[in-house]
């Protein structure tokens, strides 16, 4: 299939027998409604937009069912402590999964009130670019919500997105590896060193030939 067809929100690379009753354009519009301030992916409408079998699943958190997801987000109360700008863009329907909407986020947040025992500093947090997805059922309710860091080298939160980025950004150490910047394991570091040594030996032999 030509590459340009993938840029068409109505294109599909999946089985021709697969159909979804909500059109791609309407599905994108529904995603934007769900993300809006009156809904907040279930956090502002009491979970009304979420399907009964909803799950939240991110890179290291989840899957969480509906009640656990709402309880977890309700406990953080990020909006009470930060002036948050979402900066969402790049909405598109997955050409191989016609009920999924993908989009990106370049979130920034100013620390304006105390958070997790840390006094308001006025610091501007810049989270790394993140890619999100929303899966819908045929009734337009959210079946799955998740996100992943797209580029851990950007921003000032140690490459961490979501709530972990906020904790790290204000200097609050949660004490477990998943909430800390990525660090290669000892075995992986040793593997890289051995690989580098082998390449140097091979290059030296080539020069001697």
PDB file of C-alpha atoms in Angstrom:
ATOM      1  CA  UNK A   1       0.000   0.000   0.000  1.00  0.00           C
ATOM      2  CA  UNK A   2       1.422   3.447  -0.904  1.00  0.00           C
ATOM      3  CA  UNK A   3       2.891   5.373   2.011  1.00  0.00           C
ATOM      4  CA  UNK A   4       0.584   8.331   1.406  1.00  0.00           C
ATOM      5  CA  UNK A   5      -2.448   6.143   2.127  1.00  0.00           C
ATOM      6  CA  UNK A   6      -1.314   5.806   5.740  1.00  0.00           C
ATOM      7  CA  UNK A   7      -1.727   9.563   6.207  1.00  0.00           C
ATOM      8  CA  UNK A   8      -5.397   9.286   5.278  1.00  0.00           C
ATOM      9  CA  UNK A   9      -7.434   9.127   8.544  1.00  0.00           C
ATOM     10  CA  UNK A  10      -9.891   6.877   6.733  1.00  0.00           C
ATOM     11  CA  UNK A  11      -7.294   4.437   5.432  1.00  0.00           C
ATOM     12  CA  UNK A  12      -7.105   0.934   6.858  1.00  0.00           C
ATOM     13  CA  UNK A  13      -4.381  -1.682   6.668  1.00  0.00           C
ATOM     14  CA  UNK A  14      -6.329  -4.241   8.666  1.00  0.00           C
ATOM     15  CA  UNK A  15      -8.547  -7.038   7.423  1.00  0.00           C
ATOM     16  CA  UNK A  16     -11.248  -5.771   5.037  1.00  0.00           C
ATOM     17  CA  UNK A  17     -13.800  -7.708   7.098  1.00  0.00           C
ATOM     18  CA  UNK A  18     -13.115  -5.474  10.127  1.00  0.00           C
ATOM     19  CA  UNK A  19     -15.579  -2.619  10.481  1.00  0.00           C
ATOM     20  CA  UNK A  20     -16.174  -0.021  13.182  1.00  0.00           C
ATOM     21  CA  UNK A  21     -19.431   1.958  13.163  1.00  0.00           C
ATOM     22  CA  UNK A  22     -17.834   5.297  14.111  1.00  0.00           C
ATOM     23  CA  UNK A  23     -16.032   6.991  11.223  1.00  0.00           C
ATOM     24  CA  UNK A  24     -12.396   8.086  11.707  1.00  0.00           C
ATOM     25  CA  UNK A  25     -13.261  11.802  11.698  1.00  0.00           C
ATOM     26  CA  UNK A  26     -16.061  11.303  14.212  1.00  0.00           C
ATOM     27  CA  UNK A  27     -13.822   9.123  16.361  1.00  0.00           C
ATOM     28  CA  UNK A  28     -11.167  11.846  16.475  1.00  0.00           C
ATOM     29  CA  UNK A  29     -13.832  14.368  17.435  1.00  0.00           C
ATOM     30  CA  UNK A  30     -15.026  12.017  20.185  1.00  0.00           C
ATOM     31  CA  UNK A  31     -11.452  11.670  21.465  1.00  0.00           C
ATOM     32  CA  UNK A  32     -11.133  15.458  21.704  1.00  0.00           C
ATOM     33  CA  UNK A  33     -14.426  15.617  23.637  1.00  0.00           C
ATOM     34  CA  UNK A  34     -13.214  12.954  26.072  1.00  0.00           C
ATOM     35  CA  UNK A  35      -9.968  14.890  26.598  1.00  0.00           C
ATOM     36  CA  UNK A  36     -11.789  18.180  27.170  1.00  0.00           C
ATOM     37  CA  UNK A  37     -11.975  20.002  30.523  1.00  0.00           C
ATOM     38  CA  UNK A  38     -15.537  18.846  31.230  1.00  0.00           C
ATOM     39  CA  UNK A  39     -14.685  15.156  30.830  1.00  0.00           C
ATOM     40  CA  UNK A  40     -10.964  14.725  31.487  1.00  0.00           C
ATOM     41  CA  UNK A  41     -10.955  11.051  30.379  1.00  0.00           C
ATOM     42  CA  UNK A  42     -13.370  10.203  33.157  1.00  0.00           C
ATOM     43  CA  UNK A  43     -11.904  12.345  35.930  1.00  0.00           C
ATOM     44  CA  UNK A  44     -14.374  15.227  35.505  1.00  0.00           C
ATOM     45  CA  UNK A  45     -17.567  13.367  34.571  1.00  0.00           C
ATOM     46  CA  UNK A  46     -17.499  10.714  37.268  1.00  0.00           C
ATOM     47  CA  UNK A  47     -16.270   8.091  34.827  1.00  0.00           C
ATOM     48  CA  UNK A  48     -19.331   8.417  32.602  1.00  0.00           C
ATOM     49  CA  UNK A  49     -17.231   8.354  29.414  1.00  0.00           C
ATOM     50  CA  UNK A  50     -15.522   5.096  30.420  1.00  0.00           C
ATOM     51  CA  UNK A  51     -16.771   1.649  29.445  1.00  0.00           C
ATOM     52  CA  UNK A  52     -17.489  -0.884  32.190  1.00  0.00           C
ATOM     53  CA  UNK A  53     -14.504  -2.953  31.013  1.00  0.00           C
ATOM     54  CA  UNK A  54     -12.218   0.099  30.780  1.00  0.00           C
ATOM     55  CA  UNK A  55      -8.495  -0.332  31.459  1.00  0.00           C
ATOM     56  CA  UNK A  56      -5.659   2.128  31.858  1.00  0.00           C
ATOM     57  CA  UNK A  57      -2.314   0.778  30.684  1.00  0.00           C
ATOM     58  CA  UNK A  58       0.913   2.780  30.362  1.00  0.00           C
ATOM     59  CA  UNK A  59       4.558   1.793  30.017  1.00  0.00           C
ATOM     60  CA  UNK A  60       5.029   0.675  33.641  1.00  0.00           C
ATOM     61  CA  UNK A  61       1.614   1.246  35.239  1.00  0.00           C
ATOM     62  CA  UNK A  62      -1.379  -1.004  34.736  1.00  0.00           C
ATOM     63  CA  UNK A  63      -3.477  -2.434  33.447  1.00  0.00           C
ATOM     64  CA  UNK A  64      -5.793  -0.740  35.958  1.00  0.00           C
ATOM     65  CA  UNK A  65      -9.562  -1.234  35.912  1.00  0.00           C
ATOM     66  CA  UNK A  66     -11.941   1.705  35.943  1.00  0.00           C
ATOM     67  CA  UNK A  67     -12.266   2.195  39.723  1.00  0.00           C
ATOM     68  CA  UNK A  68      -8.526   1.926  40.393  1.00  0.00           C
ATOM     69  CA  UNK A  69      -7.736   4.351  37.579  1.00  0.00           C
ATOM     70  CA  UNK A  70     -10.150   6.984  38.871  1.00  0.00           C
ATOM     71  CA  UNK A  71      -8.922   6.522  42.426  1.00  0.00           C
ATOM     72  CA  UNK A  72      -5.265   6.863  41.442  1.00  0.00           C
ATOM     73  CA  UNK A  73      -5.747  10.063  39.438  1.00  0.00           C
ATOM     74  CA  UNK A  74      -7.992  11.527  42.114  1.00  0.00           C
ATOM     75  CA  UNK A  75      -5.259  11.076  44.722  1.00  0.00           C
ATOM     76  CA  UNK A  76      -2.620  13.016  42.740  1.00  0.00           C
ATOM     77  CA  UNK A  77      -4.669  16.216  42.166  1.00  0.00           C
ATOM     78  CA  UNK A  78      -2.041  17.614  39.804  1.00  0.00           C
ATOM     79  CA  UNK A  79      -4.255  20.493  38.691  1.00  0.00           C
ATOM     80  CA  UNK A  80      -4.394  21.783  42.280  1.00  0.00           C
ATOM     81  CA  UNK A  81      -0.626  22.290  42.367  1.00  0.00           C
ATOM     82  CA  UNK A  82       0.340  23.020  38.765  1.00  0.00           C
ATOM     83  CA  UNK A  83      -0.735  25.347  35.990  1.00  0.00           C
ATOM     84  CA  UNK A  84      -0.804  22.727  33.221  1.00  0.00           C
ATOM     85  CA  UNK A  85      -0.742  23.237  29.459  1.00  0.00           C
ATOM     86  CA  UNK A  86      -1.543  20.007  27.619  1.00  0.00           C
ATOM     87  CA  UNK A  87      -0.321  20.885  24.076  1.00  0.00           C
ATOM     88  CA  UNK A  88      -2.049  18.013  22.257  1.00  0.00           C
ATOM     89  CA  UNK A  89      -1.524  17.418  18.531  1.00  0.00           C
ATOM     90  CA  UNK A  90      -1.292  14.810  15.779  1.00  0.00           C
ATOM     91  CA  UNK A  91      -4.654  13.059  16.193  1.00  0.00           C
ATOM     92  CA  UNK A  92      -5.096  10.061  13.911  1.00  0.00           C
ATOM     93  CA  UNK A  93      -7.000   6.790  13.779  1.00  0.00           C
ATOM     94  CA  UNK A  94      -4.836   3.675  13.733  1.00  0.00           C
ATOM     95  CA  UNK A  95      -4.991   2.228  10.185  1.00  0.00           C
ATOM     96  CA  UNK A  96      -4.696  -1.298  11.622  1.00  0.00           C
ATOM     97  CA  UNK A  97      -7.047  -0.900  14.610  1.00  0.00           C
ATOM     98  CA  UNK A  98     -10.026   1.175  13.608  1.00  0.00           C
ATOM     99  CA  UNK A  99     -11.285   1.884  17.141  1.00  0.00           C
ATOM    100  CA  UNK A 100      -8.000   3.447  18.338  1.00  0.00           C
ATOM    101  CA  UNK A 101      -7.041   7.126  18.223  1.00  0.00           C
ATOM    102  CA  UNK A 102      -3.366   8.045  18.576  1.00  0.00           C
ATOM    103  CA  UNK A 103      -2.126  11.531  19.475  1.00  0.00           C
ATOM    104  CA  UNK A 104       0.900  13.327  20.919  1.00  0.00           C
ATOM    105  CA  UNK A 105       1.404  15.625  23.880  1.00  0.00           C
ATOM    106  CA  UNK A 106       4.119  18.211  24.703  1.00  0.00           C
ATOM    107  CA  UNK A 107       2.992  19.030  28.231  1.00  0.00           C
ATOM    108  CA  UNK A 108       4.326  21.898  30.341  1.00  0.00           C
ATOM    109  CA  UNK A 109       3.391  22.775  33.903  1.00  0.00           C
ATOM    110  CA  UNK A 110       4.241  25.548  36.373  1.00  0.00           C
ATOM    111  CA  UNK A 111       4.555  24.571  40.042  1.00  0.00           C
ATOM    112  CA  UNK A 112       2.205  27.093  41.691  1.00  0.00           C
ATOM    113  CA  UNK A 113       1.124  25.361  44.935  1.00  0.00           C
ATOM    114  CA  UNK A 114       2.560  22.807  47.349  1.00  0.00           C
ATOM    115  CA  UNK A 115       2.798  19.288  45.918  1.00  0.00           C
ATOM    116  CA  UNK A 116       3.685  16.068  47.759  1.00  0.00           C
ATOM    117  CA  UNK A 117       5.218  18.066  50.597  1.00  0.00           C
ATOM    118  CA  UNK A 118       7.248  20.306  48.276  1.00  0.00           C
ATOM    119  CA  UNK A 119       6.536  24.026  48.502  1.00  0.00           C
ATOM    120  CA  UNK A 120       5.513  25.884  45.352  1.00  0.00           C
ATOM    121  CA  UNK A 121       8.651  26.915  43.501  1.00  0.00           C
ATOM    122  CA  UNK A 122       7.331  28.479  40.327  1.00  0.00           C
ATOM    123  CA  UNK A 123       9.460  25.985  38.404  1.00  0.00           C
ATOM    124  CA  UNK A 124       8.415  25.302  34.829  1.00  0.00           C
ATOM    125  CA  UNK A 125       8.272  21.569  34.191  1.00  0.00           C
ATOM    126  CA  UNK A 126       8.726  20.417  30.610  1.00  0.00           C
ATOM    127  CA  UNK A 127       7.723  16.809  30.206  1.00  0.00           C
ATOM    128  CA  UNK A 128       9.130  14.724  27.361  1.00  0.00           C
ATOM    129  CA  UNK A 129       6.991  14.198  24.255  1.00  0.00           C
ATOM    130  CA  UNK A 130       4.440  11.495  24.938  1.00  0.00           C
ATOM    131  CA  UNK A 131       2.293   9.404  22.619  1.00  0.00           C
ATOM    132  CA  UNK A 132      -1.212   8.560  23.847  1.00  0.00           C
ATOM    133  CA  UNK A 133      -3.956   6.223  22.694  1.00  0.00           C
ATOM    134  CA  UNK A 134      -7.688   5.988  23.306  1.00  0.00           C
ATOM    135  CA  UNK A 135      -9.619   2.846  22.353  1.00  0.00           C
ATOM    136  CA  UNK A 136     -13.393   3.157  21.985  1.00  0.00           C
ATOM    137  CA  UNK A 137     -16.254   0.701  21.911  1.00  0.00           C
ATOM    138  CA  UNK A 138     -19.131   0.965  19.469  1.00  0.00           C
ATOM    139  CA  UNK A 139     -21.059   3.202  21.876  1.00  0.00           C
ATOM    140  CA  UNK A 140     -18.263   5.776  21.916  1.00  0.00           C
ATOM    141  CA  UNK A 141     -17.110   4.888  25.425  1.00  0.00           C
ATOM    142  CA  UNK A 142     -13.413   4.558  26.237  1.00  0.00           C
ATOM    143  CA  UNK A 143     -12.221   0.961  26.534  1.00  0.00           C
ATOM    144  CA  UNK A 144      -8.518   1.668  27.014  1.00  0.00           C
ATOM    145  CA  UNK A 145      -6.341   4.680  27.716  1.00  0.00           C
ATOM    146  CA  UNK A 146      -2.560   4.737  27.854  1.00  0.00           C
ATOM    147  CA  UNK A 147       0.601   6.654  27.034  1.00  0.00           C
ATOM    148  CA  UNK A 148       4.322   6.197  26.543  1.00  0.00           C
ATOM    149  CA  UNK A 149       7.330   8.507  26.493  1.00  0.00           C
ATOM    150  CA  UNK A 150       8.378   9.117  22.893  1.00  0.00           C
ATOM    151  CA  UNK A 151      11.745  10.810  23.497  1.00  0.00           C
ATOM    152  CA  UNK A 152      13.266  10.511  26.990  1.00  0.00           C
ATOM    153  CA  UNK A 153      16.109  12.922  26.159  1.00  0.00           C
ATOM    154  CA  UNK A 154      13.812  15.952  25.976  1.00  0.00           C
ATOM    155  CA  UNK A 155      12.314  18.007  28.785  1.00  0.00           C
ATOM    156  CA  UNK A 156      13.523  18.510  32.365  1.00  0.00           C
ATOM    157  CA  UNK A 157      11.774  15.651  34.189  1.00  0.00           C
ATOM    158  CA  UNK A 158      14.409  12.995  33.628  1.00  0.00           C
ATOM    159  CA  UNK A 159      12.620  11.524  30.643  1.00  0.00           C
ATOM    160  CA  UNK A 160       9.630  10.653  32.824  1.00  0.00           C
ATOM    161  CA  UNK A 161       6.058  11.324  31.737  1.00  0.00           C
ATOM    162  CA  UNK A 162       2.748  11.194  33.567  1.00  0.00           C
ATOM    163  CA  UNK A 163       2.611  11.696  37.331  1.00  0.00           C
ATOM    164  CA  UNK A 164       6.134  10.319  37.757  1.00  0.00           C
ATOM    165  CA  UNK A 165       7.440  13.289  35.772  1.00  0.00           C
ATOM    166  CA  UNK A 166       5.801  15.698  38.210  1.00  0.00           C
ATOM    167  CA  UNK A 167       7.254  14.024  41.276  1.00  0.00           C
ATOM    168  CA  UNK A 168      10.734  13.919  39.780  1.00  0.00           C
ATOM    169  CA  UNK A 169      10.416  17.460  38.433  1.00  0.00           C
ATOM    170  CA  UNK A 170       9.860  18.951  41.896  1.00  0.00           C
ATOM    171  CA  UNK A 171      12.574  16.800  43.471  1.00  0.00           C
ATOM    172  CA  UNK A 172      10.380  14.246  45.212  1.00  0.00           C
ATOM    173  CA  UNK A 173      12.026  10.816  45.030  1.00  0.00           C
ATOM    174  CA  UNK A 174       9.443   8.030  45.122  1.00  0.00           C
ATOM    175  CA  UNK A 175      12.111   5.438  45.823  1.00  0.00           C
ATOM    176  CA  UNK A 176      11.523   2.838  43.107  1.00  0.00           C
ATOM    177  CA  UNK A 177      13.254   2.445  39.714  1.00  0.00           C
ATOM    178  CA  UNK A 178      10.165   2.942  37.538  1.00  0.00           C
ATOM    179  CA  UNK A 179       9.788   6.497  38.895  1.00  0.00           C
ATOM    180  CA  UNK A 180      13.408   7.410  38.207  1.00  0.00           C
ATOM    181  CA  UNK A 181      15.247   8.341  34.995  1.00  0.00           C
ATOM    182  CA  UNK A 182      16.255   5.367  32.885  1.00  0.00           C
ATOM    183  CA  UNK A 183      19.530   3.753  33.922  1.00  0.00           C
ATOM    184  CA  UNK A 184      20.946   0.711  32.116  1.00  0.00           C
ATOM    185  CA  UNK A 185      21.412  -2.382  34.255  1.00  0.00           C
ATOM    186  CA  UNK A 186      24.911  -3.576  35.178  1.00  0.00           C
ATOM    187  CA  UNK A 187      24.614  -6.532  32.781  1.00  0.00           C
ATOM    188  CA  UNK A 188      23.558  -4.290  29.907  1.00  0.00           C
ATOM    189  CA  UNK A 189      26.410  -1.854  30.580  1.00  0.00           C
ATOM    190  CA  UNK A 190      28.883  -4.741  30.583  1.00  0.00           C
ATOM    191  CA  UNK A 191      27.399  -6.058  27.324  1.00  0.00           C
ATOM    192  CA  UNK A 192      27.881  -2.645  25.722  1.00  0.00           C
ATOM    193  CA  UNK A 193      31.484  -2.472  26.925  1.00  0.00           C
ATOM    194  CA  UNK A 194      32.249  -5.952  25.563  1.00  0.00           C
ATOM    195  CA  UNK A 195      30.585  -5.053  22.247  1.00  0.00           C
ATOM    196  CA  UNK A 196      32.648  -1.859  22.019  1.00  0.00           C
ATOM    197  CA  UNK A 197      35.848  -3.772  22.749  1.00  0.00           C
ATOM    198  CA  UNK A 198      35.083  -6.333  20.042  1.00  0.00           C
ATOM    199  CA  UNK A 199      34.412  -3.565  17.488  1.00  0.00           C
ATOM    200  CA  UNK A 200      37.730  -1.858  18.323  1.00  0.00           C
ATOM    201  CA  UNK A 201      39.624  -5.127  17.896  1.00  0.00           C
ATOM    202  CA  UNK A 202      37.906  -5.767  14.559  1.00  0.00           C
ATOM    203  CA  UNK A 203      38.687  -2.246  13.327  1.00  0.00           C
ATOM    204  CA  UNK A 204      42.324  -2.606  14.347  1.00  0.00           C
ATOM    205  CA  UNK A 205      42.620  -5.884  12.420  1.00  0.00           C
ATOM    206  CA  UNK A 206      41.125  -4.255   9.328  1.00  0.00           C
ATOM    207  CA  UNK A 207      43.714  -1.459   9.455  1.00  0.00           C
ATOM    208  CA  UNK A 208      46.541  -3.982   9.779  1.00  0.00           C
ATOM    209  CA  UNK A 209      45.423  -5.916   6.696  1.00  0.00           C
TER     210      UNK A 209
END
